mmCIF file of C-alpha atoms in Angstrom:
data_model
loop_
_atom_site.group_PDB
_atom_site.id
_atom_site.type_symbol
_atom_site.label_atom_id
_atom_site.label_comp_id
_atom_site.label_asym_id
_atom_site.label_seq_id
_atom_site.Cartn_x
_atom_site.Cartn_y
_atom_site.Cartn_z
ATOM 1 C CA UNK A 3 -39.868 26.737 6.908
ATOM 2 C CA UNK A 4 -37.391 28.847 4.957
ATOM 3 C CA UNK A 5 -34.422 27.713 7.061
ATOM 4 C CA UNK A 6 -35.426 24.097 6.591
ATOM 5 C CA UNK A 7 -35.544 24.458 2.808
ATOM 6 C CA UNK A 8 -32.174 26.212 2.780
ATOM 7 C CA UNK A 9 -30.675 23.493 4.990
ATOM 8 C CA UNK A 10 -32.110 20.817 2.714
ATOM 9 C CA UNK A 11 -30.667 22.540 -0.353
ATOM 10 C CA UNK A 12 -27.211 22.780 1.234
ATOM 11 C CA UNK A 13 -27.369 19.138 2.273
ATOM 12 C CA UNK A 14 -28.242 18.098 -1.283
ATOM 13 C CA UNK A 15 -25.371 20.157 -2.690
ATOM 14 C CA UNK A 16 -22.932 18.597 -0.228
ATOM 15 C CA UNK A 17 -24.120 15.110 -1.142
ATOM 16 C CA UNK A 18 -23.699 15.846 -4.862
ATOM 17 C CA UNK A 19 -20.078 16.978 -4.438
ATOM 18 C CA UNK A 20 -17.685 14.121 -5.259
ATOM 19 C CA UNK A 21 -15.785 12.795 -2.268
ATOM 20 C CA UNK A 22 -12.017 12.822 -2.316
ATOM 21 C CA UNK A 23 -11.464 9.082 -1.920
ATOM 22 C CA UNK A 24 -8.108 7.951 -0.662
ATOM 23 C CA UNK A 25 -6.452 5.260 1.370
ATOM 24 C CA UNK A 26 -4.063 6.670 3.942
ATOM 25 C CA UNK A 27 -1.440 4.113 5.064
ATOM 26 C CA UNK A 28 0.287 5.093 8.310
ATOM 27 C CA UNK A 29 1.182 1.941 10.237
ATOM 28 C CA UNK A 30 0.582 -1.248 8.324
ATOM 29 C CA UNK A 31 2.781 -4.216 9.216
ATOM 30 C CA UNK A 32 1.118 -6.582 6.746
ATOM 31 C CA UNK A 33 -0.921 -9.711 7.166
ATOM 32 C CA UNK A 34 -2.654 -12.221 4.947
ATOM 33 C CA UNK A 35 -1.793 -11.711 1.295
ATOM 34 C CA UNK A 36 -5.240 -12.690 0.006
ATOM 35 C CA UNK A 37 -6.901 -10.069 2.233
ATOM 36 C CA UNK A 38 -4.603 -7.380 0.821
ATOM 37 C CA UNK A 39 -5.298 -8.494 -2.746
ATOM 38 C CA UNK A 40 -9.027 -8.097 -2.111
ATOM 39 C CA UNK A 41 -8.546 -4.707 -0.435
ATOM 40 C CA UNK A 42 -6.299 -3.278 -3.153
ATOM 41 C CA UNK A 43 -8.476 -4.631 -5.950
ATOM 42 C CA UNK A 44 -11.355 -2.650 -4.439
ATOM 43 C CA UNK A 45 -9.139 0.478 -4.133
ATOM 44 C CA UNK A 46 -8.077 0.133 -7.796
ATOM 45 C CA UNK A 47 -11.643 -0.388 -9.021
ATOM 46 C CA UNK A 48 -12.860 2.695 -7.145
ATOM 47 C CA UNK A 49 -9.991 4.766 -8.548
ATOM 48 C CA UNK A 50 -8.872 5.782 -5.066
ATOM 49 C CA UNK A 51 -5.551 7.426 -4.383
ATOM 50 C CA UNK A 52 -3.122 5.921 -1.891
ATOM 51 C CA UNK A 53 -0.953 7.991 0.411
ATOM 52 C CA UNK A 54 1.835 6.082 2.135
ATOM 53 C CA UNK A 55 2.464 8.215 5.197
ATOM 54 C CA UNK A 56 4.290 5.784 7.450
ATOM 55 C CA UNK A 57 5.068 2.081 7.648
ATOM 56 C CA UNK A 58 3.935 -0.173 4.803
ATOM 57 C CA UNK A 59 5.533 -3.589 5.342
ATOM 58 C CA UNK A 60 5.086 -7.088 4.038
ATOM 59 C CA UNK A 61 1.719 -7.724 2.320
ATOM 60 C CA UNK A 62 0.956 -3.996 2.507
ATOM 61 C CA UNK A 63 3.519 -3.490 -0.265
ATOM 62 C CA UNK A 64 1.223 -5.319 -2.703
ATOM 63 C CA UNK A 65 -0.342 -1.903 -3.204
ATOM 64 C CA UNK A 66 2.611 -1.114 -5.480
ATOM 65 C CA UNK A 67 1.531 -3.767 -7.960
ATOM 66 C CA UNK A 68 -2.221 -3.614 -7.620
ATOM 67 C CA UNK A 69 -2.959 0.122 -7.678
ATOM 68 C CA UNK A 70 -1.662 2.234 -10.589
ATOM 69 C CA UNK A 71 1.562 3.966 -9.576
ATOM 70 C CA UNK A 72 0.166 7.344 -10.665
ATOM 71 C CA UNK A 73 -2.415 6.920 -7.869
ATOM 72 C CA UNK A 74 0.220 6.320 -5.157
ATOM 73 C CA UNK A 75 2.498 8.800 -3.427
ATOM 74 C CA UNK A 76 4.745 8.904 -0.356
ATOM 75 C CA UNK A 77 5.185 11.486 2.386
ATOM 76 C CA UNK A 78 8.422 12.156 4.298
ATOM 77 C CA UNK A 79 7.305 9.598 6.942
ATOM 78 C CA UNK A 80 6.930 6.737 4.434
ATOM 79 C CA UNK A 81 8.862 3.490 4.559
ATOM 80 C CA UNK A 82 8.421 0.169 2.793
ATOM 81 C CA UNK A 83 9.485 -3.232 4.099
ATOM 82 C CA UNK A 84 9.937 -6.395 2.033
ATOM 83 C CA UNK A 85 10.624 -10.018 3.023
ATOM 84 C CA UNK A 86 9.933 -13.545 1.828
ATOM 85 C CA UNK A 87 6.398 -14.827 2.258
ATOM 86 C CA UNK A 88 5.933 -17.323 5.053
ATOM 87 C CA UNK A 89 3.172 -19.451 6.456
ATOM 88 C CA UNK A 90 1.106 -18.294 9.418
ATOM 89 C CA UNK A 91 3.212 -19.125 12.478
ATOM 90 C CA UNK A 92 0.065 -20.267 14.288
ATOM 91 C CA UNK A 93 0.154 -23.345 12.037
ATOM 92 C CA UNK A 94 3.939 -23.901 12.186
ATOM 93 C CA UNK A 95 4.352 -23.968 15.979
ATOM 94 C CA UNK A 96 5.774 -20.431 16.009
ATOM 95 C CA UNK A 97 8.520 -21.239 13.514
ATOM 96 C CA UNK A 98 8.887 -18.983 10.479
ATOM 97 C CA UNK A 99 8.541 -21.333 7.506
ATOM 98 C CA UNK A 100 9.015 -19.564 4.193
ATOM 99 C CA UNK A 101 6.838 -20.188 1.168
ATOM 100 C CA UNK A 102 8.585 -20.131 -2.188
ATOM 101 C CA UNK A 103 5.196 -20.186 -3.924
ATOM 102 C CA UNK A 104 3.978 -17.256 -1.816
ATOM 103 C CA UNK A 105 7.201 -15.330 -2.418
ATOM 104 C CA UNK A 106 6.920 -15.878 -6.178
ATOM 105 C CA UNK A 107 3.317 -14.698 -6.028
ATOM 106 C CA UNK A 108 4.325 -11.496 -4.201
ATOM 107 C CA UNK A 109 7.125 -10.796 -6.669
ATOM 108 C CA UNK A 110 4.765 -11.306 -9.616
ATOM 109 C CA UNK A 111 2.746 -8.267 -8.510
ATOM 110 C CA UNK A 112 5.619 -5.851 -8.018
ATOM 111 C CA UNK A 113 6.488 -3.388 -10.790
ATOM 112 C CA UNK A 114 9.970 -3.635 -12.318
ATOM 113 C CA UNK A 115 11.321 -0.717 -10.259
ATOM 114 C CA UNK A 116 10.473 -2.588 -7.044
ATOM 115 C CA UNK A 117 11.896 -5.873 -8.356
ATOM 116 C CA UNK A 118 15.098 -4.068 -9.348
ATOM 117 C CA UNK A 119 15.467 -2.550 -5.871
ATOM 118 C CA UNK A 120 14.908 -5.957 -4.254
ATOM 119 C CA UNK A 121 17.518 -7.566 -6.548
ATOM 120 C CA UNK A 122 20.056 -4.784 -5.894
ATOM 121 C CA UNK A 123 19.574 -5.357 -2.166
ATOM 122 C CA UNK A 124 20.181 -9.100 -2.158
ATOM 123 C CA UNK A 125 16.724 -10.420 -3.011
ATOM 124 C CA UNK A 126 13.970 -11.306 -0.603
ATOM 125 C CA UNK A 127 15.073 -13.056 2.581
ATOM 126 C CA UNK A 128 13.434 -13.810 5.915
ATOM 127 C CA UNK A 129 14.798 -10.485 7.187
ATOM 128 C CA UNK A 130 12.871 -7.289 6.496
ATOM 129 C CA UNK A 131 14.566 -5.038 3.935
ATOM 130 C CA UNK A 132 13.412 -1.446 4.215
ATOM 131 C CA UNK A 133 13.380 1.569 1.978
ATOM 132 C CA UNK A 134 12.954 4.781 3.925
ATOM 133 C CA UNK A 135 11.888 8.094 2.492
ATOM 134 C CA UNK A 136 14.494 9.642 0.248
ATOM 135 C CA UNK A 137 16.001 9.351 -3.207
ATOM 136 C CA UNK A 138 15.830 5.527 -3.345
ATOM 137 C CA UNK A 139 12.139 5.515 -2.505
ATOM 138 C CA UNK A 140 11.416 8.401 -4.890
ATOM 139 C CA UNK A 141 12.900 6.346 -7.750
ATOM 140 C CA UNK A 142 9.994 3.948 -7.170
ATOM 141 C CA UNK A 143 7.135 6.165 -5.930
ATOM 142 C CA UNK A 144 6.599 9.876 -6.405
ATOM 143 C CA UNK A 145 6.512 12.134 -3.342
ATOM 144 C CA UNK A 146 3.040 13.400 -2.554
ATOM 145 C CA UNK A 147 2.159 16.832 -3.904
ATOM 146 C CA UNK A 148 1.317 19.454 -1.325
ATOM 147 C CA UNK A 149 -2.438 19.218 -1.915
ATOM 148 C CA UNK A 150 -2.541 15.475 -1.039
#
């Protein structure tokens, strides 16, 4: 009986300890913008931290405008990829048809540092423009501290 009570006490203590909530992005090539808006709104509301530890392309980059920047960091493996928004190719017979409305919507979420980088690199086009880990990326997002 004593072991059971001790186990129960330890279990209760573990349950009472706050969890270290975080979203770990390692290989995200993007997808539907509205799904990412919903996801990142939930992350922001929960106060979760975001660690970009690999590829974050396309709609994934909305995290930069939807989650506070002090809750986001990058590791040495991080890279970001930006391009114009386009319609689902399943509905355009496999042809990439850009959406000026969708592109404007994306840009409206980005913080000024991201918009400045995009402008300095020729604006959004159909081609993916990438920022890899290094000084340029660190001007936008802080490197992760060791404990993250």
